[in-house]
Amino acid sequence: MHTKQTVNEGLKRAYLITIPAADLTARIDAEIKKVAPQVRMPGFRPGKVPANLVKKMHGEALHGQVVNDTIRESVEKLLRDEGLRPAMQPEVGLNPDYAQGKDAEITVSLEVLPAIETPSIDGLKLEKLVVPVTEAQVDEALANIARQNKSYKDAPKTRKAAEGDQLIIDFVGKIDGVEFEGGKAEDAALVLGSGTFIPGFEDSLKGVKAGQEKTITVTFPENYQAKHLAGKQATFDVTVKAVKVETETTVDEEFAKSLGLDSLEKLREIMKAQLEQQTAGLTRTQMKRALLDQLAAGHSFEVPGTMVEAEFRQIWAQLQQEAAREDDPAAALKQIEDEKDEYRAIAERRVRLGLLLSEIGQANGVEVTQQEMTMLVQQAAMQYRAEDRERFVQYIQSDPMAAAQLRAPLYEDKVVDFLFEKAEVTEREVTMDELQAAIEADATVDAAAAKKAPAKKKAPAKKKAEAKAEVAPSAEAPAEDKPAAKKSPAKKASPKKVEASEEKPAAKKAPAKKATAKK
């Protein structure tokens, strides 16, 4: 094997590996000798088939296997001998005119991780903004729960249904006098004004009384999910079984028991713990931002473009999904297109910080245990259908880059926790508004810092893309290598309206649904 370096520019490296034809032939002959004893052929005793016949029968397959194994071993040897630390999976190619009996020329292109001086962790100072949870906040949270758990009681039989009333109805839907699938229900609960049914359905029931029967005519929206119903006019024969009015929900012992708890005191304890957990999460976000700012301020080095591109693709996919959910998707997409350079700068900052944290973690013995990794894989596998989970686990186990991508967020958090322990931390009590304002201010600083490059324009900071400030990306698996997304049970059509489905990333596709009128 002969190796020649063809590119050495910054972090980019490229090599040409030449495997002599004689070496490949020798390996193929060795493989033929290895499999010959297992070959069976009429007219020959077991294990006595001549090598030339074995080669004629299996030579092509063995040749392909030998070439693939040789390429893999040659690249591994190159990385080992040259002491290369790839930033992403190297690009490997075989000369297109290669044929059996010729030398094999293998091209290897990659970016290497930069050499980073281990950052000093001495003198780190952080301010921890603490929001104490008050009894008034607990009261407000419980009141919100009570509002979400509305209860209704029967209204007087003479009451005409109004906005906010709940109706218990049976209905049968027809198109051209013929019932259609999914257009029938019994004892359906409908709150007038909730907007859960298609336009015109709820308005037509205002003013009805318990026991009344009514036929209403509505038109399914043009963009209705069930295509065979879209734009069609339908009639619904409705029987109003009951009209109910909302009752005031009191947060008391009975309310707590209705939620499955022993007492109101227990409910308050749980709610206070949840609020404390929420504020602790925001406090950690603010501290992490401050920590990352201190690290970023003292380090500037070239980062691999392939890693930046991978991180940028993740940011961009998220932004496009968010834009698609806006009232004016076209305008939202145009806005993020105008700010594309800023998001790319944020991706570069994330990668740089990820490399810094990785260096700190390795220098200080921070690691993700095998038990933690096993739990991560199991949790990730639950995203997929049961029949695909084992395939996903095997994929993670066989692809080091995919495993690194899965491990990265947990590893980063463990390094951050390590730095929190080493830092000098002072606490200050603040209000929730002050804490949120501090987080938003830090996001502005982060984005502004990321944009400090002569070739990039100045513009307002973007909070969404920098919200996590989590880095250490790695190569994603090809979409065709990932298990298919799990599907949800099909739902029938009913007069409830639908909205356009949201596009999900390829690795986590939205559950597939059949025609339904529900939101």
Short mmCIF file of C-alpha atoms in Angstrom, two decimals:
data_model
loop_
_atom_site.label_atom_id
_atom_site.label_comp_id
_atom_site.label_asym_id
_atom_site.label_seq_id
_atom_site.Cartn_x
_atom_site.Cartn_y
_atom_site.Cartn_z
CA MET A 1 0.00 0.00 0.00
CA HIS A 2 1.32 3.43 -0.96
CA THR A 3 -0.07 6.63 0.57
CA LYS A 4 0.33 10.16 -0.80
CA GLN A 5 -1.04 13.34 0.76
CA THR A 6 -2.67 15.54 -1.88
CA VAL A 7 -4.24 18.32 0.20
CA ASN A 8 -3.12 20.00 3.44
CA GLU A 9 -4.94 23.32 3.75
CA GLY A 10 -6.11 24.50 7.14
CA LEU A 11 -8.20 21.66 8.52
CA LYS A 12 -8.70 20.01 5.13
CA ARG A 13 -6.77 16.87 4.30
CA ALA A 14 -6.84 14.58 1.26
CA TYR A 15 -4.90 11.43 0.44
CA LEU A 16 -4.42 9.03 -2.43
CA ILE A 17 -3.97 5.40 -1.38
CA THR A 18 -2.73 2.97 -4.02
CA ILE A 19 -3.26 -0.76 -3.49
CA PRO A 20 -1.17 -2.83 -5.96
CA ALA A 21 -3.11 -5.33 -8.05
CA ALA A 22 -0.78 -8.08 -6.81
CA ASP A 23 -1.83 -7.43 -3.20
CA LEU A 24 -5.51 -7.66 -4.08
CA THR A 25 -4.95 -10.84 -6.10
CA ALA A 26 -3.09 -12.41 -3.18
CA ARG A 27 -5.95 -11.58 -0.82
CA ILE A 28 -8.52 -12.99 -3.24
CA ASP A 29 -6.50 -16.22 -3.59
CA ALA A 30 -6.30 -16.47 0.20
CA GLU A 31 -10.07 -16.08 0.45
CA ILE A 32 -10.58 -18.78 -2.19
CA LYS A 33 -8.42 -21.18 -0.20
CA LYS A 34 -10.41 -20.35 2.92
CA VAL A 35 -13.83 -21.07 1.38
CA ALA A 36 -12.79 -23.98 -0.88
CA PRO A 37 -13.32 -26.68 1.79
CA GLN A 38 -16.97 -25.62 2.14
CA VAL A 39 -17.72 -25.60 -1.60
CA ARG A 40 -19.83 -28.47 -2.94
CA MET A 41 -19.88 -29.37 -6.64
CA PRO A 42 -21.22 -32.47 -8.45
CA GLY A 43 -18.42 -34.85 -9.43
CA PHE A 44 -16.05 -33.76 -6.69
CA ARG A 45 -15.61 -34.96 -3.15
CA PRO A 46 -16.32 -32.39 -0.39
CA GLY A 47 -13.36 -30.02 -0.06
CA LYS A 48 -11.71 -31.28 -3.27
CA VAL A 49 -13.12 -28.76 -5.77
CA PRO A 50 -10.18 -27.24 -7.72
CA ALA A 51 -9.29 -23.66 -6.83
CA ASN A 52 -9.79 -22.49 -10.42
CA LEU A 53 -13.39 -23.74 -10.38
CA VAL A 54 -14.04 -22.13 -6.99
CA LYS A 55 -12.66 -18.89 -8.38
CA LYS A 56 -14.88 -19.20 -11.47
CA MET A 57 -17.96 -19.74 -9.31
CA HIS A 58 -17.32 -17.26 -6.50
CA GLY A 59 -14.46 -15.08 -7.70
CA GLU A 60 -16.54 -12.01 -8.51
CA ALA A 61 -18.28 -11.97 -5.12
CA LEU A 62 -15.02 -12.59 -3.28
CA HIS A 63 -13.34 -9.85 -5.30
CA GLY A 64 -15.99 -7.31 -4.24
CA GLN A 65 -15.70 -8.36 -0.62
CA VAL A 66 -11.90 -8.13 -0.69
CA VAL A 67 -11.96 -4.66 -2.28
CA ASN A 68 -14.44 -3.34 0.30
CA ASP A 69 -12.48 -4.83 3.20
CA THR A 70 -9.22 -3.47 1.80
CA ILE A 71 -10.66 0.04 1.45
CA ARG A 72 -11.99 0.01 5.01
CA GLU A 73 -8.74 -1.31 6.47
CA SER A 74 -6.64 1.13 4.41
CA VAL A 75 -8.64 4.15 5.63
CA GLU A 76 -8.43 2.95 9.24
CA LYS A 77 -4.65 2.51 8.87
CA LEU A 78 -4.33 5.97 7.32
CA LEU A 79 -6.15 7.62 10.21
CA ARG A 80 -4.09 5.67 12.71
CA ASP A 81 -0.70 6.22 11.07
CA GLU A 82 -1.25 9.93 10.41
CA GLY A 83 -2.84 10.54 13.82
CA LEU A 84 -5.90 12.10 12.20
CA ARG A 85 -9.02 13.05 14.20
CA PRO A 86 -11.84 13.35 11.62
CA ALA A 87 -14.43 16.04 12.30
CA MET A 88 -16.97 14.07 10.27
CA GLN A 89 -17.02 10.78 8.39
CA PRO A 90 -14.27 10.90 5.70
CA GLU A 91 -15.34 10.86 2.06
CA VAL A 92 -13.87 7.77 0.43
CA GLY A 93 -13.89 6.88 -3.26
CA LEU A 94 -12.49 4.24 -5.61
CA ASN A 95 -11.12 5.28 -9.00
CA PRO A 96 -14.03 4.89 -11.48
CA ASP A 97 -11.97 2.97 -14.05
CA TYR A 98 -10.90 0.32 -11.58
CA ALA A 99 -11.21 -3.28 -12.76
CA GLN A 100 -9.99 -6.60 -11.45
CA GLY A 101 -6.30 -7.02 -12.19
CA LYS A 102 -5.55 -3.28 -11.90
CA ASP A 103 -4.16 -1.22 -9.04
CA ALA A 104 -6.90 0.23 -6.82
CA GLU A 105 -6.62 3.98 -6.19
CA ILE A 106 -8.55 5.17 -3.13
CA THR A 107 -9.20 8.86 -2.51
CA VAL A 108 -9.82 9.99 1.07
CA SER A 109 -11.01 13.53 1.86
CA LEU A 110 -11.75 14.83 5.33
CA GLU A 111 -11.58 17.70 7.76
CA VAL A 112 -9.72 17.19 11.01
CA LEU A 113 -10.54 18.58 14.42
CA PRO A 114 -8.44 21.60 15.31
CA ALA A 115 -5.74 21.39 17.95
CA ILE A 116 -7.20 23.28 20.91
CA GLU A 117 -5.25 24.33 23.95
CA THR A 118 -7.12 23.01 26.97
CA PRO A 119 -9.18 25.94 28.23
CA SER A 120 -8.43 27.13 31.75
CA ILE A 121 -11.33 26.62 34.13
CA ASP A 122 -9.80 28.65 36.94
CA GLY A 123 -11.44 31.91 37.88
CA LEU A 124 -14.88 31.16 36.47
CA LYS A 125 -17.48 33.35 38.16
CA LEU A 126 -21.21 32.93 37.65
CA GLU A 127 -24.30 34.60 39.02
CA LYS A 128 -27.25 32.33 39.74
CA LEU A 129 -30.59 34.09 39.40
CA VAL A 130 -33.08 32.41 41.71
CA VAL A 131 -36.85 32.87 41.54
CA PRO A 132 -38.56 31.84 44.80
CA VAL A 133 -41.96 30.20 44.31
CA THR A 134 -44.63 32.02 46.30
CA GLU A 135 -47.96 30.76 47.57
CA ALA A 136 -49.64 33.28 45.27
CA GLN A 137 -47.97 31.62 42.27
CA VAL A 138 -49.20 28.23 43.47
CA ASP A 139 -52.73 29.66 43.79
CA GLU A 140 -52.56 31.05 40.25
CA ALA A 141 -51.30 27.73 38.84
CA LEU A 142 -54.09 25.83 40.57
CA ALA A 143 -56.64 28.30 39.24
CA ASN A 144 -55.34 27.63 35.72
CA ILE A 145 -55.74 23.90 36.25
CA ALA A 146 -59.29 24.47 37.48
CA ARG A 147 -60.08 26.49 34.35
CA GLN A 148 -58.69 23.70 32.16
CA ASN A 149 -60.82 21.12 33.99
CA LYS A 150 -64.16 22.72 33.34
CA SER A 151 -67.27 20.96 34.56
CA TYR A 152 -70.81 21.33 33.29
CA LYS A 153 -74.27 20.77 34.73
CA ASP A 154 -77.64 20.36 33.05
CA ALA A 155 -79.29 23.66 32.20
CA PRO A 156 -83.05 24.23 32.58
CA LYS A 157 -84.93 22.57 29.71
CA THR A 158 -86.14 25.99 28.57
CA ARG A 159 -82.59 27.36 28.13
CA LYS A 160 -81.48 28.15 24.60
CA ALA A 161 -77.91 27.08 23.91
CA ALA A 162 -75.45 29.96 23.83
CA GLU A 163 -71.71 30.48 23.34
CA GLY A 164 -69.78 28.52 25.97
CA ASP A 165 -72.57 26.01 26.62
CA GLN A 166 -71.89 22.31 26.19
CA LEU A 167 -74.21 20.23 24.03
CA ILE A 168 -74.58 16.46 24.14
CA ILE A 169 -75.67 15.45 20.65
CA ASP A 170 -76.23 12.58 18.23
CA PHE A 171 -75.68 13.36 14.56
CA VAL A 172 -75.79 11.66 11.16
CA GLY A 173 -74.04 13.27 8.18
CA LYS A 174 -75.22 12.84 4.59
CA ILE A 175 -74.08 13.97 1.15
CA ASP A 176 -76.76 13.92 -1.54
CA GLY A 177 -78.96 12.08 0.94
CA VAL A 178 -76.45 9.25 1.49
CA GLU A 179 -74.66 8.70 4.79
CA PHE A 180 -70.88 8.92 4.52
CA GLU A 181 -68.32 7.00 6.53
CA GLY A 182 -67.26 8.67 9.76
CA GLY A 183 -70.08 11.21 9.69
CA LYS A 184 -72.08 9.65 12.52
CA ALA A 185 -71.71 9.89 16.31
CA GLU A 186 -73.70 9.40 19.50
CA ASP A 187 -73.42 11.31 22.77
CA ALA A 188 -70.82 13.66 21.29
CA ALA A 189 -69.86 16.55 23.59
CA LEU A 190 -69.56 19.92 21.84
CA VAL A 191 -68.78 23.28 23.47
CA LEU A 192 -70.27 26.06 21.34
CA GLY A 193 -67.58 28.51 20.30
CA SER A 194 -64.74 26.03 20.73
CA GLY A 195 -64.15 25.88 16.97
CA THR A 196 -63.66 22.12 17.01
CA PHE A 197 -66.24 21.40 14.30
CA ILE A 198 -66.22 22.60 10.69
CA PRO A 199 -67.34 26.21 10.01
CA GLY A 200 -71.09 26.73 10.30
CA PHE A 201 -71.79 23.60 12.35
CA GLU A 202 -71.59 25.20 15.80
CA ASP A 203 -73.23 28.46 14.78
CA SER A 204 -76.23 26.52 13.47
CA LEU A 205 -76.78 24.99 16.90
CA LYS A 206 -76.91 28.24 18.84
CA GLY A 207 -80.39 28.71 20.27
CA VAL A 208 -81.35 25.02 20.33
CA LYS A 209 -82.95 23.41 23.39
CA ALA A 210 -82.62 19.99 25.00
CA GLY A 211 -84.71 17.41 23.12
CA GLN A 212 -84.77 19.41 19.90
CA GLU A 213 -84.01 17.84 16.52
CA LYS A 214 -82.50 19.93 13.77
CA THR A 215 -81.09 19.41 10.28
CA ILE A 216 -78.26 21.73 9.40
CA THR A 217 -76.42 22.26 6.12
CA VAL A 218 -72.70 22.99 6.00
CA THR A 219 -69.90 22.85 3.43
CA PHE A 220 -66.62 21.08 4.09
CA PRO A 221 -63.58 23.35 3.59
CA GLU A 222 -61.72 23.09 0.28
CA ASN A 223 -58.55 22.07 2.16
CA TYR A 224 -60.35 19.45 4.24
CA GLN A 225 -58.07 16.51 5.06
CA ALA A 226 -60.51 13.88 3.77
CA LYS A 227 -60.20 14.65 0.07
CA HIS A 228 -63.46 12.91 -0.86
CA LEU A 229 -65.30 15.38 1.41
CA ALA A 230 -63.35 18.55 0.61
CA GLY A 231 -65.61 21.28 -0.76
CA LYS A 232 -68.71 19.08 -0.55
CA GLN A 233 -72.03 20.29 0.87
CA ALA A 234 -73.44 18.02 3.59
CA THR A 235 -76.48 17.86 5.83
CA PHE A 236 -76.38 16.70 9.43
CA ASP A 237 -79.44 15.41 11.28
CA VAL A 238 -78.76 16.48 14.85
CA THR A 239 -80.55 15.41 18.03
CA VAL A 240 -79.80 17.61 21.05
CA LYS A 241 -79.86 15.34 24.09
CA ALA A 242 -78.79 17.93 26.65
CA VAL A 243 -77.74 21.55 27.04
CA LYS A 244 -75.25 22.08 29.86
CA VAL A 245 -73.81 25.23 31.40
CA GLU A 246 -70.37 25.65 32.89
CA THR A 247 -70.11 25.43 36.66
CA GLU A 248 -67.49 27.20 38.71
CA THR A 249 -64.70 24.84 39.71
CA THR A 250 -63.55 25.39 43.27
CA VAL A 251 -60.02 24.40 44.22
CA ASP A 252 -60.77 22.38 47.32
CA GLU A 253 -60.38 18.91 48.78
CA GLU A 254 -62.95 17.45 46.36
CA PHE A 255 -61.16 18.99 43.39
CA ALA A 256 -57.85 17.45 44.51
CA LYS A 257 -59.51 14.05 44.89
CA SER A 258 -61.04 14.37 41.41
CA LEU A 259 -57.46 14.56 40.12
CA GLY A 260 -56.57 11.34 41.94
CA LEU A 261 -54.79 12.91 44.93
CA ASP A 262 -55.37 12.40 48.63
CA SER A 263 -55.77 16.01 49.65
CA LEU A 264 -55.53 19.64 48.60
CA GLU A 265 -52.30 19.93 50.56
CA LYS A 266 -50.75 17.18 48.44
CA LEU A 267 -51.93 18.93 45.27
CA ARG A 268 -50.31 22.17 46.43
CA GLU A 269 -47.05 20.36 47.22
CA ILE A 270 -46.94 18.81 43.76
CA MET A 271 -47.75 22.10 42.06
CA LYS A 272 -45.07 23.97 44.03
CA ALA A 273 -42.49 21.31 43.12
CA GLN A 274 -43.41 21.63 39.44
CA LEU A 275 -43.07 25.41 39.56
CA GLU A 276 -39.70 25.12 41.30
CA GLN A 277 -38.57 22.67 38.63
CA GLN A 278 -39.62 25.08 35.88
CA THR A 279 -37.80 28.04 37.43
CA ALA A 280 -34.73 25.86 38.09
CA GLY A 281 -34.64 25.00 34.39
CA LEU A 282 -34.71 28.69 33.44
CA THR A 283 -32.04 29.45 36.03
CA ARG A 284 -29.83 26.76 34.53
CA THR A 285 -30.38 28.18 31.04
CA GLN A 286 -29.27 31.63 32.21
CA MET A 287 -26.20 30.24 33.99
CA LYS A 288 -25.26 28.11 31.01
CA ARG A 289 -25.44 31.10 28.69
CA ALA A 290 -23.19 33.11 30.98
CA LEU A 291 -20.73 30.21 31.16
CA LEU A 292 -20.62 29.76 27.39
CA ASP A 293 -20.08 33.50 26.92
CA GLN A 294 -17.02 33.36 29.18
CA LEU A 295 -15.61 30.40 27.27
CA ALA A 296 -16.31 31.88 23.84
CA ALA A 297 -14.79 35.25 24.74
CA GLY A 298 -11.37 33.73 25.38
CA HIS A 299 -11.09 31.36 22.40
CA SER A 300 -11.04 31.87 18.67
CA PHE A 301 -9.92 29.11 16.31
CA GLU A 302 -10.83 27.64 12.94
CA VAL A 303 -13.65 25.12 13.04
CA PRO A 304 -14.41 22.36 10.50
CA GLY A 305 -16.78 23.59 7.82
CA THR A 306 -18.47 20.20 7.60
CA MET A 307 -19.46 20.40 11.27
CA VAL A 308 -20.73 23.95 10.83
CA GLU A 309 -22.78 22.88 7.81
CA ALA A 310 -24.31 19.95 9.72
CA GLU A 311 -25.25 22.21 12.63
CA PHE A 312 -26.62 24.87 10.28
CA ARG A 313 -28.84 22.29 8.53
CA GLN A 314 -30.40 21.40 11.88
CA ILE A 315 -31.02 25.06 12.72
CA TRP A 316 -32.41 25.74 9.26
CA ALA A 317 -34.78 22.78 9.33
CA GLN A 318 -36.16 23.97 12.68
CA LEU A 319 -36.62 27.52 11.39
CA GLN A 320 -38.41 26.34 8.26
CA GLN A 321 -40.81 24.25 10.34
CA GLU A 322 -41.54 27.24 12.57
CA ALA A 323 -42.03 29.52 9.55
CA ALA A 324 -44.48 27.05 8.03
CA ARG A 325 -46.65 27.38 11.15
CA GLU A 326 -46.84 31.19 10.96
CA ASP A 327 -49.96 33.01 9.75
CA ASP A 328 -48.02 34.13 6.66
CA PRO A 329 -45.55 31.30 5.90
CA ALA A 330 -44.21 32.99 2.75
CA ALA A 331 -43.28 36.17 4.63
CA ALA A 332 -41.76 34.18 7.48
CA LEU A 333 -39.64 32.12 5.05
CA LYS A 334 -38.46 35.29 3.31
CA GLN A 335 -37.43 36.78 6.64
CA ILE A 336 -35.26 33.83 7.62
CA GLU A 337 -33.77 33.75 4.11
CA ASP A 338 -32.73 37.39 4.58
CA GLU A 339 -31.05 36.45 7.87
CA LYS A 340 -29.41 33.23 6.66
CA ASP A 341 -25.85 34.47 7.27
CA GLU A 342 -26.67 35.22 10.89
CA TYR A 343 -27.91 31.70 11.52
CA ARG A 344 -24.81 30.28 9.87
CA ALA A 345 -22.70 32.40 12.25
CA ILE A 346 -24.68 31.02 15.18
CA ALA A 347 -24.01 27.48 13.91
CA GLU A 348 -20.29 28.25 13.83
CA ARG A 349 -20.42 29.56 17.40
CA ARG A 350 -22.22 26.43 18.57
CA VAL A 351 -19.62 24.17 16.96
CA ARG A 352 -16.74 26.14 18.48
CA LEU A 353 -18.31 25.98 21.93
CA GLY A 354 -18.99 22.27 21.50
CA LEU A 355 -15.32 21.62 20.73
CA LEU A 356 -14.28 23.67 23.75
CA LEU A 357 -16.60 21.75 26.05
CA SER A 358 -15.41 18.46 24.59
CA GLU A 359 -11.78 19.42 25.25
CA ILE A 360 -12.60 20.40 28.84
CA GLY A 361 -14.52 17.18 29.39
CA GLN A 362 -11.74 14.96 28.06
CA ALA A 363 -9.08 16.81 30.06
CA ASN A 364 -11.06 16.36 33.27
CA GLY A 365 -12.31 12.81 32.88
CA VAL A 366 -15.96 13.63 32.19
CA GLU A 367 -17.65 10.74 30.40
CA VAL A 368 -21.02 9.22 29.55
CA THR A 369 -21.24 5.79 31.14
CA GLN A 370 -22.31 2.70 29.24
CA GLN A 371 -25.46 2.54 31.39
CA GLU A 372 -26.34 6.14 30.49
CA MET A 373 -25.70 5.44 26.82
CA THR A 374 -27.90 2.36 26.91
CA MET A 375 -30.74 4.43 28.38
CA LEU A 376 -30.25 7.09 25.69
CA VAL A 377 -30.49 4.50 22.93
CA GLN A 378 -33.59 2.93 24.47
CA GLN A 379 -35.31 6.30 24.82
CA ALA A 380 -34.48 7.25 21.23
CA ALA A 381 -35.67 3.87 19.96
CA MET A 382 -39.12 4.49 21.45
CA GLN A 383 -39.72 7.09 18.71
CA TYR A 384 -40.09 4.28 16.21
CA ARG A 385 -42.56 1.51 15.63
CA ALA A 386 -41.98 -1.63 17.70
CA GLU A 387 -40.79 -3.61 14.68
CA ASP A 388 -38.17 -0.94 13.85
CA ARG A 389 -36.68 -0.40 17.32
CA GLU A 390 -34.20 -3.26 17.16
CA ARG A 391 -33.01 -2.04 13.76
CA PHE A 392 -32.45 1.43 15.22
CA VAL A 393 -30.43 0.00 18.13
CA GLN A 394 -28.27 -1.99 15.71
CA TYR A 395 -27.75 1.11 13.58
CA ILE A 396 -26.51 3.14 16.57
CA GLN A 397 -24.24 0.30 17.66
CA SER A 398 -22.71 -0.04 14.19
CA ASP A 399 -22.24 3.66 13.37
CA PRO A 400 -19.85 5.55 15.70
CA MET A 401 -20.84 8.93 14.26
CA ALA A 402 -24.54 8.31 14.90
CA ALA A 403 -23.75 7.17 18.44
CA ALA A 404 -21.67 10.33 18.97
CA GLN A 405 -24.57 12.48 17.81
CA LEU A 406 -26.91 10.79 20.25
CA ARG A 407 -24.40 11.07 23.09
CA ALA A 408 -23.42 14.72 22.47
CA PRO A 409 -26.23 16.61 24.31
CA LEU A 410 -25.87 14.51 27.48
CA TYR A 411 -22.08 14.79 27.40
CA GLU A 412 -22.34 18.56 27.02
CA ASP A 413 -24.69 18.82 30.00
CA LYS A 414 -22.31 16.75 32.13
CA VAL A 415 -19.40 19.04 31.23
CA VAL A 416 -21.52 22.10 32.03
CA ASP A 417 -22.45 20.60 35.41
CA PHE A 418 -18.75 19.93 36.06
CA LEU A 419 -17.93 23.59 35.31
CA PHE A 420 -20.78 24.79 37.53
CA GLU A 421 -19.15 22.88 40.39
CA LYS A 422 -15.76 24.46 39.68
CA ALA A 423 -17.05 28.01 39.28
CA GLU A 424 -17.51 30.60 42.00
CA VAL A 425 -21.30 30.99 42.08
CA THR A 426 -23.19 33.80 43.77
CA GLU A 427 -26.98 33.75 44.13
CA ARG A 428 -29.41 36.62 43.68
CA GLU A 429 -33.18 36.51 44.08
CA VAL A 430 -35.11 37.94 41.13
CA THR A 431 -38.63 37.91 39.75
CA MET A 432 -39.66 35.64 36.89
CA ASP A 433 -39.82 38.65 34.56
CA GLU A 434 -36.26 39.63 35.51
CA LEU A 435 -34.99 36.08 34.91
CA GLN A 436 -36.63 35.87 31.50
CA ALA A 437 -35.29 39.29 30.59
CA ALA A 438 -31.78 38.16 31.56
CA ILE A 439 -32.10 35.06 29.34
CA GLU A 440 -33.27 37.15 26.40
CA ALA A 441 -30.44 39.64 26.96
CA ASP A 442 -27.92 36.78 26.98
CA ALA A 443 -29.41 35.46 23.73
CA THR A 444 -28.87 38.88 22.18
CA VAL A 445 -25.25 38.89 23.33
CA ASP A 446 -24.74 35.34 22.01
CA ALA A 447 -26.09 36.14 18.57
CA ALA A 448 -24.19 39.44 18.39
CA ALA A 449 -20.96 37.67 19.31
CA ALA A 450 -21.56 35.02 16.68
CA LYS A 451 -21.91 37.68 14.01
CA LYS A 452 -18.58 39.38 14.72
CA ALA A 453 -16.97 38.57 11.39
CA PRO A 454 -15.96 41.12 8.73
CA ALA A 455 -17.82 39.33 5.95
CA LYS A 456 -21.10 39.21 7.80
CA LYS A 457 -23.61 42.02 8.17
CA LYS A 458 -24.98 43.34 11.44
CA ALA A 459 -28.63 42.65 12.17
CA PRO A 460 -30.99 42.11 15.13
CA ALA A 461 -30.24 39.06 17.24
CA LYS A 462 -32.28 35.94 16.77
CA LYS A 463 -33.44 34.21 19.91
CA LYS A 464 -35.02 31.06 18.52
CA ALA A 465 -32.00 29.58 16.83
CA GLU A 466 -29.71 30.23 19.83
CA ALA A 467 -32.23 29.19 22.45
CA LYS A 468 -30.46 25.95 23.35
CA ALA A 469 -26.85 26.96 22.68
CA GLU A 470 -26.10 23.25 22.56
CA VAL A 471 -23.38 22.03 20.28
CA ALA A 472 -21.03 19.15 19.49
CA PRO A 473 -22.86 18.02 16.33
CA SER A 474 -21.92 14.93 14.39
CA ALA A 475 -22.90 13.36 11.09
CA GLU A 476 -26.52 12.34 10.71
CA ALA A 477 -27.46 8.95 9.36
CA PRO A 478 -28.70 8.82 5.77
CA ALA A 479 -32.50 8.94 5.74
CA GLU A 480 -32.72 5.64 3.91
CA ASP A 481 -30.74 3.94 6.69
CA LYS A 482 -33.15 4.99 9.41
CA PRO A 483 -36.16 2.93 10.51
CA ALA A 484 -39.51 4.05 9.18
CA ALA A 485 -41.51 6.38 11.40
CA LYS A 486 -44.28 4.81 13.44
CA LYS A 487 -47.85 5.31 12.31
CA SER A 488 -50.94 6.12 14.31
CA PRO A 489 -54.27 4.33 13.94
CA ALA A 490 -56.46 5.69 11.17
CA LYS A 491 -59.35 7.94 12.19
CA LYS A 492 -62.75 8.28 10.59
CA ALA A 493 -64.22 11.46 9.20
CA SER A 494 -66.54 13.54 11.34
CA PRO A 495 -67.72 17.14 11.20
CA LYS A 496 -64.76 18.44 13.17
CA LYS A 497 -62.40 20.66 11.18
CA VAL A 498 -58.78 20.04 10.35
CA GLU A 499 -55.66 22.11 9.89
CA ALA A 500 -52.69 21.48 7.61
CA SER A 501 -50.35 18.85 9.01
CA GLU A 502 -46.91 19.96 10.11
CA GLU A 503 -43.86 18.73 8.25
CA LYS A 504 -41.49 16.88 10.59
CA PRO A 505 -37.79 16.06 10.21
CA ALA A 506 -37.06 12.89 8.27
CA ALA A 507 -35.90 11.03 11.38
CA LYS A 508 -39.16 11.77 13.22
CA LYS A 509 -42.00 11.82 10.80
CA ALA A 510 -45.42 12.88 11.95
CA PRO A 511 -47.83 9.98 12.52
CA ALA A 512 -49.73 9.25 9.33
CA LYS A 513 -53.47 9.88 9.51
CA LYS A 514 -56.37 9.05 7.26
CA ALA A 515 -59.25 11.37 6.57
CA THR A 516 -60.55 13.02 9.73
CA ALA A 517 -62.30 16.23 10.54
CA LYS A 518 -60.73 16.65 13.94
CA LYS A 519 -58.15 19.27 14.61
#
